[in-house]
Amino acid sequence: MTVDVLRRPALADRRARVAVAVLFFTNGALFANLLPRYPQIKADLGIGNAAYGLAVAAFPAGAVTAGLAAGILVRRFGSARVAVGGTLLTGVGILAAGLADSVVVFAGTLFLAGAMDAFTDVAQNAHGLRVQRRYGRSVINSFHAIWSIGAVTGGSMAAAAIALGVARGPHLLLSAVVFAVAACVALRYCLPGPETEAEPAADTGAEDSAPPPSRAPAAGLRTGWVLAALVLIATAGTLVEDAGMSWATLYLSDSLHATAALAASGYVALVGAQFVGRIVGDRLVDRFGQRAVARSGALIAAIGMGLALAVPTVPGTVLGFAAAGFGVATLVPAAMHEADELPGLKPGSGLTLVSWLMRLGFLLSPPVVGLVADATSLRVGLLVVPLAGLLVLLCAGVLRPRRE
């Protein structure tokens, strides 16, 4: 392992790292171009909060429905090709959703886009972990940081388009074409060869993956509990992300009466702070341990958003979403990485399960928040953010502590 850590990555590996970063960037930017358009789409379709919540839940519903098939596609066609193909089809689905003239079409096209996004998500993370094994050190957080840059870029593009009065069709068509081209170029520089090729880290842990028969049931039970906790941690992260994606713009514009362009800053602040958290995340984890970082971040998210909801103002709410984004920055990458190294599971199984099940947060959150908003207020519905922080505090014990 020491040799792997110290050796300089080959040129092909460095190019592959850049290529995977591009895929994460396009994945973050595509959907973020649609999110600030949600209030306008909701108004054009003439639907209430509950119907809106159910409609936007179609995106994660598509992801949950198709998620487990991602592993099959990756093994058949390769992670890089699946990631790029999913990117192209996600762009098509988002464009169609932006042009939908009925709530049924809107939900149906979001379902398609969500299914394709699930393929991209699993495939790009699988390829990113291949690159990480080539490097012999952690780089997965940096890929998720690039995703956040993409989301900020996409949200900013949408805010600019709204401010300039650009219609949804031309705006989303341009977004789909630009990021499709970027993904296709990145494909040329991804790692070649089968997904099952021997990587440096693949030789480790052979004894851990095959415990003595007498200990196998206990080890399997513990692995199951750890995997469940990792899913809850990742789901908490998705709950916070969904609050920014589905409700930040709507809350700022409808409840706090911010302008359309300013209302988009809530989501941009969340993903922007999330990017900062992921950029510094690897260093913080190395110094304090993943467990301490997750718990500290959960407190920041819970307290920051809790205060923003207790004293509702536009600047305070934007800062609250920023605190939430920073607080959950490392949760999804940490859960994916920990799950991918769980003993007793086939390679990639833990990653696929966490990626699939965490999308239940995206699936359940919009309709639940929408129902609560219609029954009380959207301000009460957004209490899901501080509650997600408390959930992480309860489950973070399964994450790795600081290494002495």
Coordinates of C-alpha atoms in Angstrom, one line a residue:
M1 CA 0.0 0.0 0.0
T2 CA 2.9 2.4 0.8
V3 CA 4.2 2.0 -2.8
D4 CA 0.7 2.8 -4.2
V5 CA 0.4 5.9 -2.1
L6 CA 3.8 7.3 -3.0
R7 CA 3.9 6.5 -6.6
R8 CA 3.0 9.2 -9.1
P9 CA -0.2 8.4 -11.0
A10 CA 0.3 7.6 -14.7
L11 CA -0.7 10.1 -17.3
A12 CA -3.7 7.9 -18.3
D13 CA -4.8 7.9 -14.6
R14 CA -4.6 11.6 -14.3
R15 CA -6.5 12.1 -17.5
A16 CA -9.2 9.7 -16.3
R17 CA -9.5 11.7 -13.1
V18 CA -10.2 14.9 -15.1
A19 CA -12.6 12.9 -17.2
V20 CA -14.6 11.7 -14.2
A21 CA -14.6 15.2 -12.8
V22 CA -16.2 16.4 -16.0
L23 CA -18.9 13.7 -15.7
F24 CA -19.6 14.8 -12.1
F25 CA -19.7 18.4 -13.2
T26 CA -22.2 17.8 -16.1
N27 CA -24.4 15.7 -13.8
G28 CA -24.6 18.5 -11.2
A29 CA -25.2 21.2 -13.8
L30 CA -27.9 19.5 -15.9
F31 CA -30.6 19.2 -13.2
A32 CA -29.6 22.5 -11.5
N33 CA -30.6 24.3 -14.7
L34 CA -34.2 23.1 -14.2
L35 CA -34.6 23.7 -10.4
P36 CA -34.9 27.5 -10.4
R37 CA -37.6 27.1 -13.1
Y38 CA -39.8 25.1 -10.7
P39 CA -41.9 28.0 -9.4
Q40 CA -42.7 29.2 -12.9
I41 CA -43.6 25.6 -14.0
K42 CA -45.8 25.2 -10.8
A43 CA -47.6 28.5 -11.6
D44 CA -48.0 27.6 -15.3
L45 CA -49.5 24.2 -14.4
G46 CA -51.7 25.7 -11.7
I47 CA -51.0 23.1 -9.0
G48 CA -50.9 23.3 -5.2
N49 CA -48.0 22.3 -2.9
A50 CA -49.1 18.7 -2.4
A51 CA -49.5 18.1 -6.2
Y52 CA -46.3 19.8 -6.9
G53 CA -44.5 17.7 -4.2
L54 CA -45.9 14.5 -5.8
A55 CA -44.9 15.7 -9.3
V56 CA -41.3 16.5 -8.4
A57 CA -41.0 13.2 -6.5
A58 CA -41.2 11.5 -9.9
F59 CA -37.5 12.2 -10.4
P60 CA -36.3 10.2 -7.4
A61 CA -39.1 7.6 -8.1
G62 CA -37.5 7.0 -11.5
A63 CA -34.1 6.8 -9.9
V64 CA -35.3 4.2 -7.3
T65 CA -37.1 2.2 -10.0
A66 CA -34.1 2.0 -12.2
G67 CA -31.3 2.2 -9.7
L68 CA -30.6 -1.5 -9.2
A69 CA -30.3 -2.0 -13.0
A70 CA -27.3 0.3 -13.1
G71 CA -25.0 -2.4 -11.9
I72 CA -26.1 -4.7 -14.7
L73 CA -25.5 -2.0 -17.3
V74 CA -22.1 -1.2 -15.8
R75 CA -21.0 -4.8 -16.0
R76 CA -22.3 -5.1 -19.5
F77 CA -21.2 -1.8 -21.1
G78 CA -18.7 -0.4 -18.7
S79 CA -19.1 2.4 -16.2
A80 CA -17.8 5.2 -18.4
R81 CA -20.2 4.4 -21.3
V82 CA -23.2 4.1 -18.9
A83 CA -22.3 7.4 -17.2
V84 CA -22.2 9.3 -20.5
G85 CA -25.3 7.6 -22.0
G86 CA -27.2 8.4 -18.8
T87 CA -26.0 12.0 -19.1
L88 CA -27.3 12.4 -22.6
L89 CA -30.7 10.9 -21.8
T90 CA -31.0 12.9 -18.6
G91 CA -30.6 16.1 -20.6
V92 CA -33.4 15.0 -22.9
G93 CA -35.7 14.3 -20.0
I94 CA -35.0 17.6 -18.3
L95 CA -35.7 19.5 -21.5
A96 CA -39.0 17.7 -21.9
A97 CA -39.9 18.4 -18.3
G98 CA -39.3 22.1 -18.8
L99 CA -41.6 22.1 -21.8
A100 CA -44.3 20.0 -20.2
D101 CA -47.9 21.4 -20.7
S102 CA -49.5 19.2 -18.1
V103 CA -48.7 17.8 -14.6
V104 CA -48.8 14.3 -16.0
V105 CA -46.2 15.0 -18.7
F106 CA -44.1 17.0 -16.2
A107 CA -44.0 14.0 -13.8
G108 CA -43.5 11.5 -16.5
T109 CA -40.5 13.3 -18.0
L110 CA -39.0 13.8 -14.6
F111 CA -39.4 10.1 -14.0
L112 CA -37.4 9.4 -17.1
A113 CA -34.8 11.9 -16.2
G114 CA -34.5 10.4 -12.7
A115 CA -34.0 6.9 -14.1
M116 CA -31.2 8.1 -16.4
D117 CA -29.7 10.1 -13.6
A118 CA -29.5 7.0 -11.4
F119 CA -27.5 5.2 -14.1
T120 CA -25.1 8.1 -14.4
D121 CA -24.8 8.4 -10.6
V122 CA -23.8 4.8 -10.0
A123 CA -21.6 4.6 -13.1
Q124 CA -19.7 7.8 -12.4
N125 CA -19.1 6.8 -8.8
A126 CA -18.0 3.4 -9.8
H127 CA -15.5 4.8 -12.3
G128 CA -14.4 7.4 -9.7
L129 CA -13.6 4.6 -7.3
R130 CA -11.6 2.9 -10.1
V131 CA -9.6 6.0 -10.4
Q132 CA -9.2 6.3 -6.7
R133 CA -7.7 2.8 -6.5
R134 CA -5.3 3.7 -9.2
Y135 CA -4.2 6.7 -7.2
G136 CA -3.9 4.8 -3.9
R137 CA -5.4 7.6 -1.9
S138 CA -8.8 9.2 -1.4
V139 CA -10.0 11.4 -4.3
I140 CA -13.8 10.6 -4.2
N141 CA -14.6 13.7 -2.2
S142 CA -13.0 15.9 -4.9
F143 CA -15.4 14.4 -7.5
H144 CA -18.4 15.2 -5.4
A145 CA -17.0 18.7 -4.9
I146 CA -16.9 19.1 -8.7
W147 CA -20.5 18.0 -8.7
S148 CA -21.3 20.9 -6.4
I149 CA -19.5 23.3 -8.7
G150 CA -21.6 21.9 -11.6
A151 CA -24.8 22.5 -9.5
V152 CA -23.7 26.0 -8.7
T153 CA -23.0 26.6 -12.4
G154 CA -26.3 25.2 -13.5
G155 CA -28.2 27.1 -10.9
S156 CA -26.4 30.3 -11.8
M157 CA -27.1 29.7 -15.5
A158 CA -30.8 29.3 -14.8
A159 CA -30.9 32.4 -12.6
A160 CA -29.2 34.4 -15.3
A161 CA -31.6 33.1 -17.9
I162 CA -34.6 34.0 -15.7
A163 CA -33.2 37.5 -15.1
L164 CA -32.6 38.0 -18.9
G165 CA -36.1 36.7 -19.7
V166 CA -34.9 33.7 -21.7
A167 CA -37.6 31.2 -22.2
R168 CA -37.3 27.7 -20.7
G169 CA -37.1 25.9 -24.0
P170 CA -34.0 27.6 -25.5
H171 CA -32.3 27.8 -22.1
L172 CA -32.7 24.0 -21.3
L173 CA -31.9 23.0 -24.9
L174 CA -28.6 24.9 -24.7
S175 CA -27.8 23.3 -21.4
A176 CA -28.5 19.8 -22.7
V177 CA -26.3 20.3 -25.8
V178 CA -23.4 21.9 -24.0
F179 CA -23.1 19.3 -21.3
A180 CA -23.8 16.4 -23.7
V181 CA -20.8 17.5 -25.7
A182 CA -18.6 17.8 -22.6
A183 CA -19.6 14.3 -21.5
C184 CA -18.8 12.8 -24.9
V185 CA -15.4 14.4 -24.9
A186 CA -14.7 13.1 -21.4
L187 CA -15.5 9.6 -22.5
R188 CA -12.3 9.5 -24.6
Y189 CA -10.1 9.8 -21.5
C190 CA -11.9 7.4 -19.1
L191 CA -10.1 4.2 -18.0
P192 CA -10.2 1.4 -20.5
G193 CA -10.8 -2.2 -19.8
P194 CA -13.4 -4.2 -17.8
E195 CA -14.8 -3.1 -14.5
T196 CA -13.5 -6.2 -12.8
E197 CA -9.8 -5.6 -13.7
A198 CA -7.4 -6.0 -10.8
E199 CA -6.7 -2.7 -9.0
P200 CA -4.1 -2.0 -6.3
A201 CA -6.7 -2.0 -3.5
A202 CA -8.4 -5.1 -4.8
D203 CA -5.8 -7.4 -3.2
T204 CA -6.5 -6.2 0.3
G205 CA -9.0 -7.6 2.8
A206 CA -9.2 -11.1 1.4
E207 CA -9.2 -12.5 4.9
D208 CA -11.9 -10.0 6.0
S209 CA -14.2 -11.0 3.2
A210 CA -14.1 -14.6 4.2
P211 CA -14.5 -14.9 8.0
P212 CA -14.4 -18.2 9.8
P213 CA -17.6 -20.1 9.4
S214 CA -18.4 -19.9 13.1
R215 CA -18.3 -16.1 13.0
A216 CA -19.9 -15.5 9.6
P217 CA -23.5 -15.1 10.9
A218 CA -22.5 -12.5 13.5
A219 CA -20.3 -10.7 11.0
G220 CA -23.1 -10.7 8.4
L221 CA -25.6 -9.3 10.9
R222 CA -23.2 -6.5 11.9
T223 CA -22.5 -5.7 8.2
G224 CA -26.3 -5.4 7.7
W225 CA -26.7 -3.0 10.6
V226 CA -23.7 -0.9 9.5
L227 CA -25.1 -0.8 5.9
A228 CA -28.5 0.3 7.2
A229 CA -26.9 3.1 9.2
L230 CA -24.9 4.2 6.2
V231 CA -28.1 4.3 4.2
L232 CA -29.7 6.5 6.8
I233 CA -26.6 8.8 6.9
A234 CA -26.7 9.1 3.1
T235 CA -30.5 9.6 3.1
A236 CA -30.1 12.4 5.6
G237 CA -27.8 14.1 3.2
T238 CA -30.3 13.7 0.4
L239 CA -33.1 15.1 2.5
V240 CA -31.1 18.3 2.9
E241 CA -30.2 18.4 -0.8
D242 CA -33.8 17.9 -1.8
A243 CA -34.9 20.7 0.5
G244 CA -32.6 22.9 -1.5
M245 CA -33.6 21.5 -4.9
S246 CA -37.3 21.2 -4.5
W247 CA -38.3 23.9 -2.0
A248 CA -35.6 26.6 -1.5
T249 CA -36.6 28.7 -4.5
L250 CA -40.3 28.2 -3.8
Y251 CA -39.9 29.1 -0.1
L252 CA -37.9 32.3 -0.8
S253 CA -40.2 33.5 -3.6
D254 CA -43.7 32.6 -2.1
S255 CA -43.2 32.7 1.6
L256 CA -40.6 35.4 1.9
H257 CA -41.5 37.3 -1.3
A258 CA -38.0 37.3 -2.8
T259 CA -37.6 38.2 -6.5
A260 CA -37.3 35.3 -8.9
A261 CA -33.6 35.8 -9.5
L262 CA -32.9 36.2 -5.8
A263 CA -35.0 33.2 -4.8
A264 CA -32.6 31.0 -6.9
S265 CA -29.8 32.0 -4.5
G266 CA -31.1 29.6 -1.8
Y267 CA -30.2 26.5 -3.8
V268 CA -27.0 28.1 -5.1
A269 CA -25.9 28.9 -1.6
L270 CA -26.6 25.3 -0.5
V271 CA -24.6 23.7 -3.2
G272 CA -21.9 26.4 -3.1
A273 CA -21.3 25.8 0.6
Q274 CA -21.5 22.0 0.0
F275 CA -18.7 22.4 -2.5
V276 CA -16.5 24.2 0.1
G277 CA -17.3 21.5 2.6
R278 CA -16.2 18.8 0.1
I279 CA -13.0 20.6 -0.9
V280 CA -11.8 20.7 2.7
G281 CA -13.5 17.4 3.6
D282 CA -10.6 15.1 2.9
R283 CA -8.2 17.1 5.1
L284 CA -10.8 17.4 7.9
V285 CA -11.4 13.7 7.8
D286 CA -7.7 12.9 7.8
R287 CA -7.2 15.1 10.9
F288 CA -10.4 14.5 12.9
G289 CA -11.9 11.3 11.5
Q290 CA -15.1 10.8 9.5
R291 CA -17.2 10.3 12.6
A292 CA -16.3 13.7 14.1
V293 CA -16.6 15.5 10.8
A294 CA -20.1 14.0 10.2
R295 CA -21.3 14.9 13.7
S296 CA -19.9 18.5 13.6
G297 CA -21.5 19.0 10.2
A298 CA -24.9 17.6 11.4
L299 CA -24.8 20.2 14.2
I300 CA -24.0 23.0 11.8
A301 CA -26.9 22.0 9.5
A302 CA -29.4 21.5 12.3
I303 CA -28.6 24.8 14.1
G304 CA -28.1 26.9 11.0
M305 CA -31.3 25.9 9.3
G306 CA -33.2 25.8 12.6
L307 CA -32.3 29.4 13.3
A308 CA -33.2 30.4 9.7
L309 CA -36.7 28.9 10.1
A310 CA -37.1 30.4 13.6
V311 CA -36.4 33.9 12.4
P312 CA -37.4 33.9 8.7
T313 CA -35.7 36.5 6.6
V314 CA -34.3 36.3 3.0
P315 CA -30.6 36.8 4.0
G316 CA -31.0 34.5 7.0
T317 CA -32.7 31.8 5.0
V318 CA -30.0 31.9 2.3
L319 CA -27.4 31.6 5.1
G320 CA -29.4 28.7 6.6
F321 CA -29.4 26.8 3.4
A322 CA -25.6 27.5 3.1
A323 CA -25.0 26.1 6.6
A324 CA -27.1 23.0 5.7
G325 CA -25.1 22.4 2.5
F326 CA -21.8 22.8 4.3
G327 CA -22.9 20.5 7.1
V328 CA -23.9 17.6 5.0
A329 CA -21.1 18.0 2.4
T330 CA -19.2 14.8 3.2
L331 CA -22.1 12.5 4.2
V332 CA -22.9 10.9 0.8
P333 CA -19.3 10.4 -0.3
A334 CA -18.5 9.0 3.2
A335 CA -21.4 6.6 3.2
M336 CA -20.6 5.4 -0.4
H337 CA -16.9 4.9 0.4
E338 CA -17.6 3.0 3.7
A339 CA -20.2 0.8 2.1
D340 CA -17.9 0.0 -0.8
E341 CA -15.4 -1.4 1.7
L342 CA -17.8 -3.4 3.9
P343 CA -16.6 -7.0 4.4
G344 CA -18.7 -9.8 3.2
L345 CA -20.2 -8.0 0.2
K346 CA -19.3 -8.4 -3.4
P347 CA -17.3 -5.5 -5.0
G348 CA -19.6 -2.7 -5.8
S349 CA -22.6 -4.2 -4.0
G350 CA -22.4 -1.8 -1.0
L351 CA -22.0 1.2 -3.2
T352 CA -25.0 0.2 -5.4
L353 CA -27.2 -0.5 -2.4
V354 CA -26.4 2.8 -0.7
S355 CA -26.8 4.8 -3.9
W356 CA -30.1 3.1 -4.6
L357 CA -31.7 3.3 -1.1
M358 CA -30.5 6.8 -0.3
R359 CA -32.7 8.0 -3.1
L360 CA -35.7 7.1 -0.9
G361 CA -34.9 10.5 0.7
F362 CA -35.4 12.2 -2.6
L363 CA -38.6 10.1 -3.2
L364 CA -40.3 10.6 0.1
S365 CA -39.2 14.1 1.0
P366 CA -41.1 16.2 -1.7
P367 CA -44.6 14.7 -1.1
V368 CA -44.2 14.7 2.7
V369 CA -43.0 18.3 2.8
G370 CA -45.7 19.3 0.3
L371 CA -48.4 17.7 2.5
V372 CA -47.1 19.3 5.6
A373 CA -46.9 22.7 3.8
D374 CA -50.5 22.5 2.6
A375 CA -51.6 21.5 6.1
T376 CA -49.5 24.1 7.9
S377 CA -46.9 26.0 6.1
L378 CA -43.8 25.4 4.0
R379 CA -41.7 26.9 6.8
V380 CA -42.9 23.9 9.0
G381 CA -42.3 21.5 6.2
L382 CA -38.6 22.6 6.0
L383 CA -38.0 21.4 9.5
V384 CA -37.0 18.2 7.7
V385 CA -33.5 19.8 7.4
P386 CA -32.7 20.1 11.1
L387 CA -34.3 16.7 11.7
A388 CA -31.9 15.2 9.2
G389 CA -29.1 16.7 11.2
L390 CA -30.3 14.9 14.3
L391 CA -30.6 11.6 12.4
V392 CA -26.9 11.9 11.4
L393 CA -26.0 12.5 15.1
L394 CA -27.7 9.2 16.0
C395 CA -26.1 7.1 13.2
A396 CA -22.6 8.6 12.9
G397 CA -21.1 6.1 15.3
V398 CA -20.7 3.6 12.4
L399 CA -18.3 5.9 10.6
R400 CA -14.5 5.6 11.1
P401 CA -13.0 7.6 14.0
R402 CA -9.7 9.4 13.8
R403 CA -6.8 7.1 13.0
E404 CA -4.1 7.3 15.7

